[in-house]
mmCIF file of C-alpha atoms in Angstrom:
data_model
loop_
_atom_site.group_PDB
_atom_site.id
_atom_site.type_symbol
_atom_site.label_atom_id
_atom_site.label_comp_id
_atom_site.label_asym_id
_atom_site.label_seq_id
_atom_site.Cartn_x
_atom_site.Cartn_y
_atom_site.Cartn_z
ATOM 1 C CA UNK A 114 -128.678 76.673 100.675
ATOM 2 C CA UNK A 115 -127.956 80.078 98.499
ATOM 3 C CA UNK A 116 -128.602 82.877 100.177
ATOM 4 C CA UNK A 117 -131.202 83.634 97.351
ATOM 5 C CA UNK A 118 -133.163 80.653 98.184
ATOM 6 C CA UNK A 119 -133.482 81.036 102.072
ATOM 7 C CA UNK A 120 -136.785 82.855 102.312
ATOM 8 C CA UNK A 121 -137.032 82.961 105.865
ATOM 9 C CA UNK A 122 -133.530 83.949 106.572
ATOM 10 C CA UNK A 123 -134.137 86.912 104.219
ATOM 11 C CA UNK A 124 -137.687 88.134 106.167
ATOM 12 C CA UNK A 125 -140.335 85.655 104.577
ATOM 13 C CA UNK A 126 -142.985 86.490 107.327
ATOM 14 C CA UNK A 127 -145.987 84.125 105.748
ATOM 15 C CA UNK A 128 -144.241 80.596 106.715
ATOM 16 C CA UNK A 129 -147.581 78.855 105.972
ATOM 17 C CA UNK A 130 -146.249 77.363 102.925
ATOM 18 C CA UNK A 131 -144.129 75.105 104.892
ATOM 19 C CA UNK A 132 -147.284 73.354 106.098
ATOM 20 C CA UNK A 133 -148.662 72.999 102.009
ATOM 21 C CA UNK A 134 -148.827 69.538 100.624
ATOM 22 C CA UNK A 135 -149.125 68.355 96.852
ATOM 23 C CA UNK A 136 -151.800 66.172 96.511
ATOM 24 C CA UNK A 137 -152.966 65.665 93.301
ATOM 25 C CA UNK A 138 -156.851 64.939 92.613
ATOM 26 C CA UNK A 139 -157.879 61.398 93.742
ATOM 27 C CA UNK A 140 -154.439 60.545 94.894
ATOM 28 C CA UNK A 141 -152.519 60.007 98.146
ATOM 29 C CA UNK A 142 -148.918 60.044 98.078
ATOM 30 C CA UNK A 143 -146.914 58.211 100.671
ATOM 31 C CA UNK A 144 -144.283 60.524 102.680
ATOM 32 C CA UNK A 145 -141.078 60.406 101.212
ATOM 33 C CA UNK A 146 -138.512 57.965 102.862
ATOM 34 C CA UNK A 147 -134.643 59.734 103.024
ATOM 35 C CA UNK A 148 -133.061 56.412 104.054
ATOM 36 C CA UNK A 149 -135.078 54.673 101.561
ATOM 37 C CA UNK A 150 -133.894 57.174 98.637
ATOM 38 C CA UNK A 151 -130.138 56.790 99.973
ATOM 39 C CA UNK A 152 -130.622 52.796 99.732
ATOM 40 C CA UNK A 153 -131.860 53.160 96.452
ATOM 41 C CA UNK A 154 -128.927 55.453 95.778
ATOM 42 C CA UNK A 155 -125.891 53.245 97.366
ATOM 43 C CA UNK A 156 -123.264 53.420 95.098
ATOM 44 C CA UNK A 157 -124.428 55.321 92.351
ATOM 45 C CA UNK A 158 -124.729 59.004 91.399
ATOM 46 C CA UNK A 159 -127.578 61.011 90.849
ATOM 47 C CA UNK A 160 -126.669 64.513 88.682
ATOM 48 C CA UNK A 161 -129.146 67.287 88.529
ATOM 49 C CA UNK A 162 -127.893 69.215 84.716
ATOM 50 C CA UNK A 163 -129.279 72.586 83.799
ATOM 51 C CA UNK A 164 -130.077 76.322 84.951
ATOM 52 C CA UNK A 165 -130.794 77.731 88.026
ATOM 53 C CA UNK A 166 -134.671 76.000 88.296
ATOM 54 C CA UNK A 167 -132.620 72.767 88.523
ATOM 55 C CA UNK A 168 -130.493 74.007 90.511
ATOM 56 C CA UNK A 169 -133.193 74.699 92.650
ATOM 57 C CA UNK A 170 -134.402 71.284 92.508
ATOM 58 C CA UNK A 171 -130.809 70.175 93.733
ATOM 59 C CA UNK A 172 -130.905 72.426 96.383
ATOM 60 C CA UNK A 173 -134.093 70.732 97.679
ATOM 61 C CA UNK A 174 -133.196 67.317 97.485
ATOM 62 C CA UNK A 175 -129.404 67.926 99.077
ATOM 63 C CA UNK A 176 -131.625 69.720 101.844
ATOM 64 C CA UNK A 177 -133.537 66.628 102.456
ATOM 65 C CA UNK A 178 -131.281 63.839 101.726
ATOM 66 C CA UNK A 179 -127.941 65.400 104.188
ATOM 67 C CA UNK A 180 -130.876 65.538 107.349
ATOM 68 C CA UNK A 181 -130.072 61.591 108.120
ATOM 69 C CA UNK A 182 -126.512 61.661 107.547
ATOM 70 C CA UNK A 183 -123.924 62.248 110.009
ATOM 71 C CA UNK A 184 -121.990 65.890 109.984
ATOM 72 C CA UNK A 185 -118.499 63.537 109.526
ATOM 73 C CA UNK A 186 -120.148 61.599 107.157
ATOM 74 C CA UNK A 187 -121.010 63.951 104.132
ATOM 75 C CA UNK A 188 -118.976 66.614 102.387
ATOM 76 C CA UNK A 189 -120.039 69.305 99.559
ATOM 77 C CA UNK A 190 -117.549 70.462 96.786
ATOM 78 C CA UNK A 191 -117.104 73.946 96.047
ATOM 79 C CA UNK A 192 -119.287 75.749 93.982
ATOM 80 C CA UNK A 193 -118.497 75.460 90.541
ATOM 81 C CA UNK A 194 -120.100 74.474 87.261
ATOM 82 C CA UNK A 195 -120.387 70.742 88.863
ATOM 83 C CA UNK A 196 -121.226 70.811 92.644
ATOM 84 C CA UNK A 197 -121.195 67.522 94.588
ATOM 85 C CA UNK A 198 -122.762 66.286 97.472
ATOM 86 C CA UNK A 199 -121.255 63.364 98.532
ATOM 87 C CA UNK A 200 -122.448 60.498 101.670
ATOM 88 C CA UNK A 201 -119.817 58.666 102.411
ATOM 89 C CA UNK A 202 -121.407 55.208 103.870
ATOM 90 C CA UNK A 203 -123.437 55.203 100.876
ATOM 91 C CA UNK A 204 -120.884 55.941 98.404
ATOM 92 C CA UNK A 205 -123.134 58.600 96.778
ATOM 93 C CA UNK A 206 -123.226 61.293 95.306
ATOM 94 C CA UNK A 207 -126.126 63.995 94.690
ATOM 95 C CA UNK A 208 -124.750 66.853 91.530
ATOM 96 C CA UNK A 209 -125.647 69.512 90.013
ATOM 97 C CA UNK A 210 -124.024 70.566 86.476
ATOM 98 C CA UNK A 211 -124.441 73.822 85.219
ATOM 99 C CA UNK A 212 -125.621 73.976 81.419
ATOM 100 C CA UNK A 213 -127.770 76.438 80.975
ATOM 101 C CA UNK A 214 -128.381 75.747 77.337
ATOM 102 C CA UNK A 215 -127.437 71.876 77.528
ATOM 103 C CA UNK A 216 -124.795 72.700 74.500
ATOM 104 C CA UNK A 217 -121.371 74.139 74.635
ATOM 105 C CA UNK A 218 -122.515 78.157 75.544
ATOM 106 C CA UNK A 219 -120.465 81.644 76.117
ATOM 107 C CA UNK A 220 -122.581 80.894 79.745
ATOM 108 C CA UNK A 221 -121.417 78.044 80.854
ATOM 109 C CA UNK A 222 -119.564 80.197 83.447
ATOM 110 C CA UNK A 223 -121.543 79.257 86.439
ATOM 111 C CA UNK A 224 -121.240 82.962 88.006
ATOM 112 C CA UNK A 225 -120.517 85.358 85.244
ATOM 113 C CA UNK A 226 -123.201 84.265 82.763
ATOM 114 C CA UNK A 227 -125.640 87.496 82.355
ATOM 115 C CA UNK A 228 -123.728 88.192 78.830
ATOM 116 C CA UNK A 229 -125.142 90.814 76.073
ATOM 117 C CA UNK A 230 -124.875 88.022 73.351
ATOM 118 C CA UNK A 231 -125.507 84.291 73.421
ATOM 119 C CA UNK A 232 -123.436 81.934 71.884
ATOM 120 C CA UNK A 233 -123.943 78.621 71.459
ATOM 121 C CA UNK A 234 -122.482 75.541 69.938
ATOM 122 C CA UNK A 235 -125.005 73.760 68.473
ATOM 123 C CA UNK A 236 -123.932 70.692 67.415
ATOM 124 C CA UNK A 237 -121.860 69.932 70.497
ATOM 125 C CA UNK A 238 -122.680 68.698 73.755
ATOM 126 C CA UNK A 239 -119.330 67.291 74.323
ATOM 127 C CA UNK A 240 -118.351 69.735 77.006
ATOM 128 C CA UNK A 241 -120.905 69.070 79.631
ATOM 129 C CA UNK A 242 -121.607 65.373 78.749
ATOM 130 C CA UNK A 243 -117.774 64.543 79.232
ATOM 131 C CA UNK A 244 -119.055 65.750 83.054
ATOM 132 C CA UNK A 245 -122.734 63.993 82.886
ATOM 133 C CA UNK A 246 -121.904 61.043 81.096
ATOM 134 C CA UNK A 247 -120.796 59.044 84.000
ATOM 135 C CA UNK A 248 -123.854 59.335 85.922
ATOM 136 C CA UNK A 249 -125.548 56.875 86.868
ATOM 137 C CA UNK A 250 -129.356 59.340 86.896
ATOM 138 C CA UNK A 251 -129.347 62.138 84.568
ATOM 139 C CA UNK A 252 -132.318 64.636 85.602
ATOM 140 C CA UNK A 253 -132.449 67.223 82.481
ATOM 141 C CA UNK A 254 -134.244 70.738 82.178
ATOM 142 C CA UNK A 255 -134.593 73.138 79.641
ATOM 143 C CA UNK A 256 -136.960 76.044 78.768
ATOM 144 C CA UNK A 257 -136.516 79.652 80.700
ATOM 145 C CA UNK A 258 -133.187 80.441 78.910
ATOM 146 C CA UNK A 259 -134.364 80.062 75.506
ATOM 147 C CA UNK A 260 -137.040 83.089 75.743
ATOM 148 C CA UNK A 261 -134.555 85.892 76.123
ATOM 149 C CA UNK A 262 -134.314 86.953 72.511
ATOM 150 C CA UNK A 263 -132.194 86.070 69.924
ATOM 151 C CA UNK A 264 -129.030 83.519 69.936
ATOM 152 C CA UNK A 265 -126.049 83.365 68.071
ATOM 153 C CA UNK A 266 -125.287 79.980 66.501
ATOM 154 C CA UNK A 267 -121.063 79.179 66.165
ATOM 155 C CA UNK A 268 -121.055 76.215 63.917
ATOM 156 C CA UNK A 269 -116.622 75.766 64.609
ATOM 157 C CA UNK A 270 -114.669 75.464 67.820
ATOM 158 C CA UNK A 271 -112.658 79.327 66.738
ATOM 159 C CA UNK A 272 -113.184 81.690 69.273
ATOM 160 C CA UNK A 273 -114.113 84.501 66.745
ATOM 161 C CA UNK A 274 -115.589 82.478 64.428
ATOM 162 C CA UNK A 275 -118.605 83.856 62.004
ATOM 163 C CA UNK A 276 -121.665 83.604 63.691
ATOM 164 C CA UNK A 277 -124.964 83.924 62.706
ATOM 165 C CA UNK A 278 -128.569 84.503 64.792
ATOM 166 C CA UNK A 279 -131.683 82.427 65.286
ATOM 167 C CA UNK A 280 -134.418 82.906 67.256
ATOM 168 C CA UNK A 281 -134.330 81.579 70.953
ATOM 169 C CA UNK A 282 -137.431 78.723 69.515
ATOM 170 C CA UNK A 283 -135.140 77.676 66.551
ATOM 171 C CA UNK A 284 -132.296 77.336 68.680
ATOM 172 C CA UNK A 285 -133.239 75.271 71.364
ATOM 173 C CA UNK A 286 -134.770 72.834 69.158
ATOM 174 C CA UNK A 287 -131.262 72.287 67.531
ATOM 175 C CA UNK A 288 -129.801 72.166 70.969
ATOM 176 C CA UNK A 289 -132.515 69.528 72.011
ATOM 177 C CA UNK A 290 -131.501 67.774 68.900
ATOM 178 C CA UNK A 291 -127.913 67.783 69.745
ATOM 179 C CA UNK A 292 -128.877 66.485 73.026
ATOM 180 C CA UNK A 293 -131.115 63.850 71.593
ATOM 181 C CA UNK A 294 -128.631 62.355 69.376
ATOM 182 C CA UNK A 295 -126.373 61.972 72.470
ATOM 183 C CA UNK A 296 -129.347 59.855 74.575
ATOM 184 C CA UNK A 297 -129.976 58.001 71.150
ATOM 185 C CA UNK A 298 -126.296 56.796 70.692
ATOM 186 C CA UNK A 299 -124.523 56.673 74.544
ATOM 187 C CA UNK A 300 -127.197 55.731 76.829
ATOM 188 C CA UNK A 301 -127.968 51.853 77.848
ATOM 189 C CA UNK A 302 -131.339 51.843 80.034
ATOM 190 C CA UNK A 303 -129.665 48.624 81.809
ATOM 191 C CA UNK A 304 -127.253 50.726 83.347
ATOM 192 C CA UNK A 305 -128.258 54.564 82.951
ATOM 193 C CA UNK A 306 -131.507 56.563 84.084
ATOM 194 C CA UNK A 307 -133.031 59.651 82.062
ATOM 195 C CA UNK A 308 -135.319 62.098 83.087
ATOM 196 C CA UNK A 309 -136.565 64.894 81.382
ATOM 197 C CA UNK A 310 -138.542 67.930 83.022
ATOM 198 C CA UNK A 311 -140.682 70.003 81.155
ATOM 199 C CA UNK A 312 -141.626 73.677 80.760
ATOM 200 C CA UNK A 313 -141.202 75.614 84.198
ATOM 201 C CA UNK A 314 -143.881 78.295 83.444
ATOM 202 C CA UNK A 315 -143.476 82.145 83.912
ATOM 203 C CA UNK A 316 -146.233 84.176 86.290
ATOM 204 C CA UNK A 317 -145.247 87.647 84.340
ATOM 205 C CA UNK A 318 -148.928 89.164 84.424
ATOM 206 C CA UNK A 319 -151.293 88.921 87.509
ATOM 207 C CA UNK A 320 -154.292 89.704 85.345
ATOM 208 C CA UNK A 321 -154.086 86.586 83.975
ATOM 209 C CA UNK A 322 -154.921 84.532 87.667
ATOM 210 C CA UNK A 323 -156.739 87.522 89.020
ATOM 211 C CA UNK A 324 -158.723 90.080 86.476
ATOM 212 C CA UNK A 325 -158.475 93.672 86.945
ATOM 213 C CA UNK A 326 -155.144 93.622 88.902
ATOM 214 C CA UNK A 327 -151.501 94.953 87.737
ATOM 215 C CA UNK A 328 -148.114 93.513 88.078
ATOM 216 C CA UNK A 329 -146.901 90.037 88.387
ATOM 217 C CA UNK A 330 -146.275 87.752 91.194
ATOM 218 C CA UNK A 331 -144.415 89.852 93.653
ATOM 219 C CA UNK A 332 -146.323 89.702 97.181
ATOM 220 C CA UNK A 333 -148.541 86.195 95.804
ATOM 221 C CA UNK A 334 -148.437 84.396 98.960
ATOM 222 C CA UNK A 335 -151.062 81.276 97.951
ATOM 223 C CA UNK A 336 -151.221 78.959 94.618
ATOM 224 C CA UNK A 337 -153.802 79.581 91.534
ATOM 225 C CA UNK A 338 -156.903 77.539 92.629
ATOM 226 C CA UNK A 339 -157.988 77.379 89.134
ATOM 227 C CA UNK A 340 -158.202 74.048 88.249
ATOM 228 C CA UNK A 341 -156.941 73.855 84.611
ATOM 229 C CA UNK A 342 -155.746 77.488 84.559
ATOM 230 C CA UNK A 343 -153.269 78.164 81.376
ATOM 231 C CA UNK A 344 -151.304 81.512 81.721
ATOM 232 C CA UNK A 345 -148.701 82.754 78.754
ATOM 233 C CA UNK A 346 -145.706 81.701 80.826
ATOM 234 C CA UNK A 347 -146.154 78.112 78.918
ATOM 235 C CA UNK A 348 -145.170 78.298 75.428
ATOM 236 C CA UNK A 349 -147.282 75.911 73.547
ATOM 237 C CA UNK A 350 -144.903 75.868 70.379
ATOM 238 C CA UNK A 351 -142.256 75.388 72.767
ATOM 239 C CA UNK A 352 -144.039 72.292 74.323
ATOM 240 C CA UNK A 353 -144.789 70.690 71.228
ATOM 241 C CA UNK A 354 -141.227 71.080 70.028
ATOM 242 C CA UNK A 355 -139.981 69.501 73.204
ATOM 243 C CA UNK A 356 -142.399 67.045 72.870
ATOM 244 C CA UNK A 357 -141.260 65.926 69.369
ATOM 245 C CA UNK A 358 -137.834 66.066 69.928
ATOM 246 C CA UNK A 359 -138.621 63.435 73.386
ATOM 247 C CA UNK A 360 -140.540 61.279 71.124
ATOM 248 C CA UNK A 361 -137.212 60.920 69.177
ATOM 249 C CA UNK A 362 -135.941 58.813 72.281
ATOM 250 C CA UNK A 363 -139.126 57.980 74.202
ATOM 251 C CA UNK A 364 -137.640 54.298 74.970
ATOM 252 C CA UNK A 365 -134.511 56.011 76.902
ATOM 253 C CA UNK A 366 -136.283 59.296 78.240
ATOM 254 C CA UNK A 367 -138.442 59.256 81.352
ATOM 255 C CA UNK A 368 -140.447 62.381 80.821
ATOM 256 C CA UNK A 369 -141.286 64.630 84.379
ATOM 257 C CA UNK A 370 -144.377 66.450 83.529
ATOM 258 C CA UNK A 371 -144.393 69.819 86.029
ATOM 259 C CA UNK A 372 -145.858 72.037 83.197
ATOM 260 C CA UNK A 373 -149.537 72.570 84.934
ATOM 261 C CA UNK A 374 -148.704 71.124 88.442
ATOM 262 C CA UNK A 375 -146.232 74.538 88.255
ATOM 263 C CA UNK A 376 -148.861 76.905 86.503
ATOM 264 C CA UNK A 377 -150.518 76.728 89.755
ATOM 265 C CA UNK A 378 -147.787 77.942 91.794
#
């Protein structure tokens, strides 16, 4: 696990989340089953593609997953913009590709990526989906990346091409496109898997969960117990664009709906 992730190697004192359970309203789910999950997994391979919230999500399953395999049994790549983790008397493999912005990007550098301008192809997704098209579960997010400012849109593979700007809305709707037309035309549900998560929200202003107070999440140390609380940190616009765009290829998209389940957070 990255060092950014470990909480209580870096002096997390409040450990109580560890105990914390999701349980949604009028529902009991069963514990989840590691040897199960690596049955289910035998032979094929499961690829986590996005930013650093996937990543996260990557990081959490790998945690889980390696606990009931042998040391000599399992093996992780290098970090680079596709990690693997491999199990070797399952003969699979849990990934993570790095695509920020799901097209061909100026930050598809999985390190040095905090540029002054974005640049984007975006009509191509050829880059990363020469990498993600052999997998055998595809687990897609998008969102965060798109709401810091303006993007620059290269419509031709020259380096120095003419670009010109869009919004960070405008563009990930052509980048969704562009990834749209790629489910529509390469992927078979017979032998492929799809899964697209939705908005991670942003906690930016504390007033919104808790009235009269400054500042943003730093120090929360328990979830929103609002039920049905809303903050800014979900987009609507955003969500309905998303939404049209995974109507587009509803029969071929499983969608993972985390939008309110992670308001509460």
């Amino acid at each position: 696990m990255s060092d950014q992730l470990a909480c209580h190697k870096h002096g997390r004192s409040n450990l109580g989340y560890q105990n914390w359970r999701w349980r949604p309203h009028d529902c009991n789910l069963k514990r989840w089953n590691m040897t199960e999950t690596w049955e289910k997994l035998r032979g094929k391979r499961l690829m986590f593609v996005g930013d650093s919230l996937n990543r996260g999500q990557w990081s959490s399953m790998v945690c889980l997953l390696q606990s009931v395999i042998p040391v000599d049994k399992r093996s992780m790549s290098p970090n680079a913009p596709l990690t693997i983790f491999r199990a070797k008397e399952y003969n699979a493999t849990v990934e993570f590709l790095w695509a920020p912005l799901l097209v061909e990007s100026n930050s598809d550098d999985p390190v040095n990526h905090r540029l002054d301008d974005r640049i984007i192809r975006p009509d191509s997704v050829l880059k990363h989906s020469s990498k993600w098209g052999h997998a055998d579960i595809l687990v897609f997010n998008r969102y965060l990346w798109w709401r810091q400012g303006p993007v620059k849109l290269l419509w031709s593979d020259e380096e120095h091409g003419i670009c010109e700007e869009l919004d960070g809305a405008g563009a990930m709707e052509l980048a969704m496109g562009a990834w749209a037309d790629w489910v529509a035309s390469e992927v078979e549900t017979r032998k492929k898997q799809v899964f697209f998560v939705t908005v991670s929200p942003t906690h930016l202003w504390s007033e919104e969960w808790q009235p009269g107070s400054e500042g943003n999440c730093f120090n929360e140390k328990a979830p929103i117990e609002d039920a049905g609380y809303w903050g800014s940190g979900s987009d609507i616009s955003t969500m309905q664009m998303v939404e049209r765009v995974l109507s587009t290829v509803s029969s071929k998209v499983s969608v993972l709906n985390i939008t309110q389940l992670s308001e509460y957070r």
